[in-house]
Tab-separated table of C-alpha atoms in Angstrom:
chain	number	residue	atom	x	y	z
A	520	UNK	CA	-15.586	8.086	-8.132
A	521	UNK	CA	-15.067	4.618	-6.817
A	522	UNK	CA	-14.492	4.453	-3.072
A	523	UNK	CA	-13.017	0.974	-3.227
A	524	UNK	CA	-9.489	1.061	-1.854
A	525	UNK	CA	-6.834	-0.255	-4.212
A	526	UNK	CA	-4.546	-2.327	-2.053
A	527	UNK	CA	-0.801	-1.723	-2.435
A	528	UNK	CA	1.334	-4.401	-4.012
A	529	UNK	CA	2.170	-7.312	-1.744
A	530	UNK	CA	5.623	-7.682	-3.297
A	531	UNK	CA	8.400	-7.667	-0.713
A	532	UNK	CA	9.934	-4.219	-0.320
A	533	UNK	CA	13.397	-3.779	-1.847
A	534	UNK	CA	15.176	-0.483	-1.107
A	535	UNK	CA	15.425	1.541	-4.310
A	536	UNK	CA	18.127	4.008	-5.232
A	537	UNK	CA	15.602	6.792	-4.692
A	538	UNK	CA	14.807	5.522	-1.185
A	539	UNK	CA	18.487	5.231	-0.263
A	540	UNK	CA	19.451	8.643	-1.587
A	541	UNK	CA	16.227	10.446	-0.712
A	542	UNK	CA	16.319	14.217	-1.012
A	543	UNK	CA	19.542	15.787	-2.163
A	544	UNK	CA	20.735	16.857	1.284
A	545	UNK	CA	20.111	13.583	3.086
A	546	UNK	CA	23.806	12.780	3.171
A	547	UNK	CA	24.269	15.491	5.790
A	548	UNK	CA	22.166	13.686	8.392
A	549	UNK	CA	25.297	12.892	10.446
A	550	UNK	CA	24.150	9.398	11.269
A	551	UNK	CA	20.670	10.370	12.443
A	552	UNK	CA	19.045	7.933	10.024
A	553	UNK	CA	20.471	5.056	12.022
A	554	UNK	CA	18.316	5.973	15.009
A	555	UNK	CA	15.194	4.059	15.900
A	556	UNK	CA	15.745	1.025	13.651
A	557	UNK	CA	14.978	-1.519	16.366
A	558	UNK	CA	11.852	-3.657	16.404
A	559	UNK	CA	10.090	-1.439	18.915
A	560	UNK	CA	6.446	-0.454	19.169
A	561	UNK	CA	4.843	2.942	18.655
A	562	UNK	CA	1.230	3.786	19.338
A	563	UNK	CA	-1.541	5.907	17.901
A	564	UNK	CA	-4.587	5.618	20.085
A	565	UNK	CA	-4.303	2.032	21.315
A	566	UNK	CA	-3.011	0.369	18.138
A	567	UNK	CA	0.631	-0.799	18.134
A	568	UNK	CA	2.642	-0.247	14.951
A	569	UNK	CA	6.042	-1.912	14.367
A	570	UNK	CA	8.822	0.646	14.081
A	571	UNK	CA	11.068	0.439	11.046
A	572	UNK	CA	8.661	-1.669	8.951
A	573	UNK	CA	8.205	0.485	5.846
A	574	UNK	CA	5.365	-1.751	4.708
A	575	UNK	CA	3.299	-0.934	7.801
A	576	UNK	CA	0.345	1.432	7.786
A	577	UNK	CA	-0.254	3.650	10.811
A	578	UNK	CA	-3.977	3.632	11.756
A	579	UNK	CA	-5.645	6.862	10.658
A	580	UNK	CA	-8.644	6.769	13.029
A	581	UNK	CA	-8.427	7.334	16.777
A	582	UNK	CA	-8.999	9.815	19.623
A	583	UNK	CA	-5.814	11.720	18.696
A	584	UNK	CA	-4.335	12.481	15.306
A	585	UNK	CA	-1.493	10.270	14.156
A	586	UNK	CA	1.852	12.001	13.621
A	587	UNK	CA	2.165	13.375	17.154
A	588	UNK	CA	2.940	10.535	19.566
A	589	UNK	CA	3.653	8.222	16.622
A	590	UNK	CA	7.208	6.885	16.416
A	591	UNK	CA	8.974	9.581	14.388
A	592	UNK	CA	9.434	8.649	10.736
A	593	UNK	CA	12.549	9.448	8.715
A	594	UNK	CA	11.136	12.064	6.319
A	595	UNK	CA	8.868	15.100	6.395
A	596	UNK	CA	6.910	17.259	3.989
A	597	UNK	CA	5.196	20.086	5.856
A	598	UNK	CA	2.896	22.579	4.136
A	599	UNK	CA	1.009	25.659	5.316
A	600	UNK	CA	-2.001	26.790	3.296
A	601	UNK	CA	-3.948	30.013	2.857
A	602	UNK	CA	-7.696	29.554	2.436
A	603	UNK	CA	-8.630	31.462	-0.722
A	604	UNK	CA	-12.405	31.054	-0.489
A	605	UNK	CA	-14.728	32.849	1.906
A	606	UNK	CA	-17.456	30.239	1.487
A	607	UNK	CA	-17.799	28.235	4.718
A	608	UNK	CA	-19.570	25.346	2.975
A	609	UNK	CA	-16.788	25.118	0.399
A	610	UNK	CA	-14.147	24.929	3.134
A	611	UNK	CA	-16.097	22.238	4.982
A	612	UNK	CA	-16.415	20.210	1.791
A	613	UNK	CA	-12.656	20.460	1.251
A	614	UNK	CA	-11.948	19.203	4.775
A	615	UNK	CA	-14.222	16.223	4.143
A	616	UNK	CA	-12.494	15.449	0.843
A	617	UNK	CA	-9.074	15.818	2.443
A	618	UNK	CA	-10.078	13.412	5.215
A	619	UNK	CA	-11.218	10.741	2.773
A	620	UNK	CA	-8.016	11.178	0.731
A	621	UNK	CA	-5.873	10.979	3.879
A	622	UNK	CA	-7.589	7.754	4.935
A	623	UNK	CA	-6.689	6.179	1.621
A	624	UNK	CA	-3.122	7.447	1.318
A	625	UNK	CA	-2.148	6.429	4.863
A	626	UNK	CA	-3.435	2.935	4.024
A	627	UNK	CA	-1.185	2.821	0.968
A	628	UNK	CA	-4.082	3.257	-1.470
A	629	UNK	CA	-4.618	5.666	-4.334
A	630	UNK	CA	-6.850	8.708	-4.015
A	631	UNK	CA	-10.383	8.392	-5.371
A	632	UNK	CA	-10.538	6.375	-8.570
A	633	UNK	CA	-6.774	6.122	-8.781
A	634	UNK	CA	-4.044	7.218	-11.171
A	635	UNK	CA	-5.310	5.400	-14.266
A	636	UNK	CA	-8.325	3.570	-15.660
A	637	UNK	CA	-10.720	6.514	-15.565
A	638	UNK	CA	-11.980	8.743	-18.345
A	639	UNK	CA	-9.126	9.472	-20.772
A	640	UNK	CA	-10.478	13.006	-21.247
A	641	UNK	CA	-10.255	13.848	-17.521
A	642	UNK	CA	-7.285	14.220	-15.167
A	643	UNK	CA	-6.837	11.162	-12.921
A	644	UNK	CA	-7.837	11.360	-9.257
A	645	UNK	CA	-4.331	10.409	-8.096
A	646	UNK	CA	-1.065	11.883	-9.376
A	647	UNK	CA	0.524	8.428	-9.494
A	648	UNK	CA	4.085	8.927	-8.252
A	649	UNK	CA	3.470	6.627	-5.250
A	650	UNK	CA	2.158	3.711	-7.314
A	651	UNK	CA	3.747	0.476	-6.146
A	652	UNK	CA	5.182	2.023	-2.965
A	653	UNK	CA	4.325	0.790	0.517
A	654	UNK	CA	2.480	2.958	3.102
A	655	UNK	CA	5.876	3.707	4.716
A	656	UNK	CA	4.156	4.569	8.020
A	657	UNK	CA	2.693	7.698	6.441
A	658	UNK	CA	0.853	9.977	8.850
A	659	UNK	CA	-1.057	13.136	7.959
A	660	UNK	CA	-1.748	15.681	10.700
A	661	UNK	CA	-3.856	18.804	10.138
A	662	UNK	CA	-3.846	22.067	12.076
A	663	UNK	CA	-5.751	25.366	12.108
A	664	UNK	CA	-3.895	28.685	12.333
A	665	UNK	CA	-5.021	31.849	14.172
A	666	UNK	CA	-6.009	33.557	10.899
A	667	UNK	CA	-8.684	30.920	10.228
A	668	UNK	CA	-10.638	32.498	13.095
A	669	UNK	CA	-10.633	36.031	11.633
A	670	UNK	CA	-14.388	36.114	10.976
A	671	UNK	CA	-14.586	34.775	7.423
A	672	UNK	CA	-16.112	31.467	8.487
A	673	UNK	CA	-18.028	32.360	11.642
A	674	UNK	CA	-15.385	30.832	13.908
A	675	UNK	CA	-14.368	33.898	15.931
A	676	UNK	CA	-16.057	32.677	19.118
A	677	UNK	CA	-14.408	29.273	18.769
A	678	UNK	CA	-10.820	30.493	18.738
A	679	UNK	CA	-9.010	28.817	21.656
A	680	UNK	CA	-7.368	31.042	24.223
A	681	UNK	CA	-4.125	29.128	23.730
A	682	UNK	CA	-4.055	29.979	19.999
A	683	UNK	CA	-2.235	33.236	20.697
A	684	UNK	CA	-0.008	35.359	18.504
A	685	UNK	CA	3.519	34.295	19.383
A	686	UNK	CA	5.600	37.192	20.713
A	687	UNK	CA	8.731	38.397	18.931
A	688	UNK	CA	11.579	36.629	20.660
A	689	UNK	CA	15.112	38.065	20.939
A	690	UNK	CA	17.089	37.287	17.801
A	691	UNK	CA	14.070	36.492	15.608
A	692	UNK	CA	14.477	37.418	11.948
A	693	UNK	CA	11.226	35.998	10.627
A	694	UNK	CA	10.366	35.902	6.939
A	695	UNK	CA	6.594	36.459	6.491
A	696	UNK	CA	6.715	34.284	3.372
A	697	UNK	CA	7.816	31.343	5.555
A	698	UNK	CA	5.504	32.042	8.484
A	699	UNK	CA	1.855	31.686	9.431
A	700	UNK	CA	-0.953	30.019	7.503
A	701	UNK	CA	-4.676	29.311	7.843
A	702	UNK	CA	-4.145	25.538	7.705
A	703	UNK	CA	-1.208	23.168	7.918
A	704	UNK	CA	-0.652	19.544	7.010
A	705	UNK	CA	2.309	17.603	8.384
A	706	UNK	CA	3.162	14.529	6.285
A	707	UNK	CA	5.678	12.141	7.844
A	708	UNK	CA	6.818	8.867	6.271
A	709	UNK	CA	9.828	6.595	5.940
A	710	UNK	CA	9.872	7.207	2.170
A	711	UNK	CA	10.282	10.816	0.956
A	712	UNK	CA	8.229	10.209	-2.179
A	713	UNK	CA	5.271	8.958	-0.125
A	714	UNK	CA	5.321	12.136	1.978
A	715	UNK	CA	5.637	14.431	-1.059
A	716	UNK	CA	2.876	12.535	-2.870
A	717	UNK	CA	0.517	13.103	0.061
A	718	UNK	CA	0.994	16.878	0.188
A	719	UNK	CA	0.870	17.152	-3.599
A	720	UNK	CA	-2.478	15.385	-3.789
A	721	UNK	CA	-4.030	17.402	-0.970
A	722	UNK	CA	-2.879	20.622	-2.675
A	723	UNK	CA	-4.331	19.397	-5.970
A	724	UNK	CA	-7.677	18.537	-4.340
A	725	UNK	CA	-7.717	21.974	-2.698
A	726	UNK	CA	-7.025	23.960	-5.885
A	727	UNK	CA	-9.365	26.956	-5.928
A	728	UNK	CA	-10.147	26.662	-2.213
A	729	UNK	CA	-6.671	26.771	-0.682
A	730	UNK	CA	-3.192	27.648	-1.905
A	731	UNK	CA	0.177	26.570	-0.533
A	732	UNK	CA	1.660	29.478	1.439
A	733	UNK	CA	4.984	27.805	2.215
A	734	UNK	CA	6.359	24.299	2.656
A	735	UNK	CA	9.381	22.510	4.048
A	736	UNK	CA	11.056	19.182	3.317
A	737	UNK	CA	12.862	17.495	6.189
A	738	UNK	CA	15.170	14.517	6.697
A	739	UNK	CA	17.110	12.946	9.525
A	740	UNK	CA	14.623	13.219	12.387
A	741	UNK	CA	16.148	15.212	15.246
A	742	UNK	CA	13.975	13.812	18.030
A	743	UNK	CA	12.592	10.401	18.884
A	744	UNK	CA	9.297	9.448	20.531
A	745	UNK	CA	10.359	5.798	20.851
A	746	UNK	CA	11.755	4.528	24.195
A	747	UNK	CA	15.209	2.948	24.117
A	748	UNK	CA	15.873	3.984	20.507
A	749	UNK	CA	19.209	5.601	19.667
A	750	UNK	CA	18.872	9.348	20.084
A	751	UNK	CA	19.145	11.170	16.721
A	752	UNK	CA	21.737	13.875	16.067
A	753	UNK	CA	21.200	17.349	14.628
A	754	UNK	CA	23.373	18.987	11.948
A	755	UNK	CA	25.734	20.277	14.656
A	756	UNK	CA	26.510	16.633	15.438
A	757	UNK	CA	24.958	16.552	18.922
A	758	UNK	CA	22.293	14.175	20.145
A	759	UNK	CA	18.943	15.932	20.207
A	760	UNK	CA	15.805	15.139	22.178
A	761	UNK	CA	17.337	12.992	24.931
A	762	UNK	CA	14.548	13.861	27.371
A	763	UNK	CA	11.757	13.926	24.791
A	764	UNK	CA	8.320	12.563	25.693
A	765	UNK	CA	7.879	9.000	24.432
A	766	UNK	CA	4.764	7.911	22.580
A	767	UNK	CA	4.152	5.231	25.194
A	768	UNK	CA	4.278	7.603	28.190
A	769	UNK	CA	0.549	8.089	28.515
A	770	UNK	CA	0.766	10.046	31.772
A	771	UNK	CA	3.292	12.543	30.413
A	772	UNK	CA	1.300	12.882	27.182
A	773	UNK	CA	-1.831	13.634	29.195
A	774	UNK	CA	0.029	16.156	31.345
A	775	UNK	CA	1.959	18.008	28.656
A	776	UNK	CA	0.514	17.285	25.181
A	777	UNK	CA	-3.191	16.412	24.965
A	778	UNK	CA	-5.850	19.045	25.575
A	779	UNK	CA	-8.571	17.683	27.869
A	780	UNK	CA	-12.091	19.009	28.390
A	781	UNK	CA	-11.080	21.146	31.358
A	782	UNK	CA	-8.298	22.825	29.360
A	783	UNK	CA	-10.567	23.926	26.497
A	784	UNK	CA	-11.451	27.561	27.184
A	785	UNK	CA	-14.656	29.293	26.127
A	786	UNK	CA	-15.957	27.958	22.821
A	787	UNK	CA	-12.955	25.719	22.321
A	788	UNK	CA	-14.487	22.477	23.590
A	789	UNK	CA	-13.805	21.158	20.073
A	790	UNK	CA	-10.105	20.929	21.033
A	791	UNK	CA	-10.694	18.092	23.522
A	792	UNK	CA	-8.170	15.419	22.505
A	793	UNK	CA	-6.137	17.840	20.405
A	794	UNK	CA	-2.860	19.675	20.912
A	795	UNK	CA	-0.967	22.800	19.810
A	796	UNK	CA	1.910	22.805	17.340
A	797	UNK	CA	4.715	25.337	17.063
A	798	UNK	CA	6.711	25.149	13.818
A	799	UNK	CA	9.955	27.133	13.587
A	800	UNK	CA	12.451	27.187	10.722
A	801	UNK	CA	15.855	27.617	12.363
A	802	UNK	CA	18.807	28.460	10.141
A	803	UNK	CA	22.125	27.014	11.338
A	804	UNK	CA	25.393	28.800	10.612
A	805	UNK	CA	27.114	25.562	9.694
A	806	UNK	CA	30.418	27.034	8.507
A	807	UNK	CA	30.946	29.077	11.692
A	808	UNK	CA	30.088	26.100	13.890
A	809	UNK	CA	32.502	23.846	12.024
A	810	UNK	CA	35.383	26.184	12.934
A	811	UNK	CA	34.493	26.154	16.647
A	812	UNK	CA	36.585	24.060	19.050
A	813	UNK	CA	35.128	20.837	20.437
A	814	UNK	CA	35.445	22.114	24.002
A	815	UNK	CA	33.413	25.218	23.172
A	816	UNK	CA	30.809	23.198	21.303
A	817	UNK	CA	30.311	20.961	24.337
A	818	UNK	CA	30.112	23.948	26.691
A	819	UNK	CA	27.454	25.536	24.474
A	820	UNK	CA	25.226	22.462	24.572
A	821	UNK	CA	26.057	21.299	28.098
A	822	UNK	CA	26.623	17.723	26.897
A	823	UNK	CA	29.582	15.803	25.514
A	824	UNK	CA	29.505	15.145	21.783
A	825	UNK	CA	30.296	11.429	21.773
A	826	UNK	CA	27.949	10.000	24.406
A	827	UNK	CA	25.565	12.901	24.902
A	828	UNK	CA	26.128	12.813	28.656
A	829	UNK	CA	25.386	16.017	30.598
A	830	UNK	CA	28.325	17.866	32.157
A	831	UNK	CA	29.899	15.819	34.950
A	832	UNK	CA	27.923	12.672	34.117
A	833	UNK	CA	28.913	9.444	32.344
A	834	UNK	CA	25.811	8.452	30.367
A	835	UNK	CA	23.393	10.255	28.094
A	836	UNK	CA	20.275	9.618	30.187
A	837	UNK	CA	21.856	10.503	33.539
A	838	UNK	CA	19.943	13.261	35.295
A	839	UNK	CA	21.742	16.542	34.486
A	840	UNK	CA	23.173	18.674	37.279
A	841	UNK	CA	22.277	22.071	35.854
A	842	UNK	CA	24.511	24.122	38.131
A	843	UNK	CA	27.546	22.274	36.771
A	844	UNK	CA	26.802	23.695	33.327
A	845	UNK	CA	27.607	27.189	32.173
A	846	UNK	CA	24.724	29.623	32.797
A	847	UNK	CA	24.252	30.166	29.060
A	848	UNK	CA	24.376	26.478	28.018
A	849	UNK	CA	21.518	25.296	25.851
A	850	UNK	CA	20.505	22.296	27.972
A	851	UNK	CA	20.447	24.336	31.171
A	852	UNK	CA	18.270	27.072	29.687
A	853	UNK	CA	15.870	24.662	27.952
A	854	UNK	CA	15.438	22.309	30.911
A	855	UNK	CA	11.981	22.125	32.544
A	856	UNK	CA	13.484	23.061	35.908
A	857	UNK	CA	14.556	26.391	34.410
A	858	UNK	CA	11.138	27.054	32.883
A	859	UNK	CA	8.562	26.229	35.530
A	860	UNK	CA	8.235	22.620	34.381
A	861	UNK	CA	7.516	23.483	30.719
A	862	UNK	CA	7.843	20.282	28.670
A	863	UNK	CA	7.423	19.841	24.905
A	864	UNK	CA	6.989	16.821	22.663
A	865	UNK	CA	9.465	17.483	19.857
A	866	UNK	CA	9.551	15.826	16.425
A	867	UNK	CA	11.712	18.136	14.335
A	868	UNK	CA	13.781	17.422	11.212
A	869	UNK	CA	16.990	18.641	9.618
A	870	UNK	CA	16.811	20.432	6.283
A	871	UNK	CA	19.148	21.590	3.523
A	872	UNK	CA	17.837	23.886	0.809
A	873	UNK	CA	20.925	24.361	-1.352
A	874	UNK	CA	23.147	27.379	-0.689
A	875	UNK	CA	22.496	31.013	0.120
A	876	UNK	CA	24.391	32.365	-2.905
A	877	UNK	CA	27.432	33.209	-0.773
A	878	UNK	CA	28.882	29.712	-0.648
A	879	UNK	CA	27.168	28.811	2.626
A	880	UNK	CA	24.764	25.939	3.159
A	881	UNK	CA	21.109	26.935	3.565
A	882	UNK	CA	20.632	24.348	6.288
A	883	UNK	CA	19.218	23.957	9.736
A	884	UNK	CA	16.500	22.545	11.945
A	885	UNK	CA	12.788	22.535	11.180
A	886	UNK	CA	11.579	22.566	14.777
A	887	UNK	CA	8.190	20.984	15.494
A	888	UNK	CA	6.882	20.883	19.069
A	889	UNK	CA	3.513	19.749	20.414
A	890	UNK	CA	2.109	20.844	23.762
A	891	UNK	CA	-1.087	21.354	25.718
A	892	UNK	CA	-0.694	25.153	25.877
A	893	UNK	CA	2.018	27.312	24.281
A	894	UNK	CA	1.639	29.889	27.052
A	895	UNK	CA	3.064	27.398	29.535
A	896	UNK	CA	5.107	25.426	26.987
A	897	UNK	CA	6.988	26.918	24.066
A	898	UNK	CA	6.747	30.614	25.017
A	899	UNK	CA	8.577	30.421	28.386
A	900	UNK	CA	11.175	28.018	26.965
A	901	UNK	CA	11.942	30.157	23.912
A	902	UNK	CA	11.956	33.336	26.004
A	903	UNK	CA	14.623	31.776	28.214
A	904	UNK	CA	16.657	30.590	25.222
A	905	UNK	CA	16.280	33.830	23.271
A	906	UNK	CA	17.687	35.945	26.064
A	907	UNK	CA	20.835	34.067	26.962
A	908	UNK	CA	21.475	30.856	24.984
A	909	UNK	CA	25.105	30.652	23.805
A	910	UNK	CA	23.818	28.698	20.804
A	911	UNK	CA	22.212	31.884	19.445
A	912	UNK	CA	25.560	32.878	17.954
A	913	UNK	CA	25.199	29.946	15.551
A	914	UNK	CA	21.444	29.873	14.801
A	915	UNK	CA	18.639	32.204	13.784
A	916	UNK	CA	14.878	31.672	13.745
A	917	UNK	CA	13.694	32.681	10.266
A	918	UNK	CA	10.188	31.169	10.053
A	919	UNK	CA	7.397	30.661	12.578
A	920	UNK	CA	3.835	29.376	12.821
A	921	UNK	CA	1.367	28.179	15.435
A	922	UNK	CA	-1.542	25.809	14.816
A	923	UNK	CA	-4.357	24.288	16.855
A	924	UNK	CA	-4.311	20.553	16.183
A	925	UNK	CA	-7.846	19.131	16.465
A	926	UNK	CA	-8.542	15.660	17.875
A	927	UNK	CA	-8.391	12.556	15.730
A	928	UNK	CA	-10.935	11.349	13.188
A	929	UNK	CA	-12.991	8.761	15.066
A	930	UNK	CA	-14.447	6.711	12.204
A	931	UNK	CA	-15.491	6.715	8.543
A	932	UNK	CA	-18.298	9.198	9.243
A	933	UNK	CA	-16.029	11.708	10.980
A	934	UNK	CA	-13.795	14.291	9.274
A	935	UNK	CA	-11.023	16.733	10.084
A	936	UNK	CA	-12.455	19.699	11.990
A	937	UNK	CA	-16.017	18.375	12.333
A	938	UNK	CA	-16.309	19.477	15.969
A	939	UNK	CA	-15.036	22.969	15.091
A	940	UNK	CA	-17.559	23.507	12.307
A	941	UNK	CA	-20.507	21.830	14.027
């Protein structure tokens, strides 16, 4: 196969009907798509990327994987995979092939020899549905689940201490078919077709070695990692992620998100520069919420619906006075001061998957949170919320997964997971 990158068309981008409409449920984003459209700067490693420029390519190489501190894109396609081979060499080869494909797709290029021009008797290397589209700030982020360390590939001694089995939290109603996975790939982009194309091609490359276990499409980002951008809103209509870690806050990222050498326990030195991802599919009872009074809605969150200001304050970013909120308010229970300082970098998305057959929307939040250690991050926060959060009457966690996110791919000779399999 030719390794020459086919450059994307230089024609000026014109929004298409597909881009405007996106996935079928995008109209329910409640204005969240308007967030983050300013000419701000996001960073991956040390390379600035203009926010909102759908023609831009986010650098793939760096000390950390893109798609974590990167300015949150508008669309998501997340997939968890089961590894179907028990051949270590075959898995390593797949990770190398995935890395090379990811390098090309994030640059706006076709995979391998491209979608046409090859042998007529053979399938093309690229599926072709992204031909002519811009990079759309596509990022691809890989993770390794606890089950990858079950002994099949000689990795048992390299399982990080922080890659624990998440406990069953109060109110959980988890579907095993939407939980877990040996591997995950998070594809984020400003064009839904670019994100779907990326996952589709990785799944095609992995045929016979991995199989998709479950996947999730997302729209209307519900958190921002960009300073000064308008805070997005979730499907309940409230601003979400007001206090989220920004991609430019290097000190907070180092404290709460990136694993450093001293944090890597035992044989997990390969996690230096990585992070841990919790993915939770949270079903929202939209119809019940929509019949709830505004006053009760605001009491449940602990913020006003218009401005997003905490109780007793005038502006969204005013420091909340927790004791002024009801003891079971969501903001009070999720706040770092309530949870020993636990702080997460969130980059979740809304979803709608049709109806449940009873006339109710199958909709909610696909929660994604990165942290240095789930034992001091997500677990204490969700334990606090699960026990007492008034919002629990309107939501239910129905899918769950945890992944170790390795460090970034340094250069053309590096590949996803190299340090783990060395």
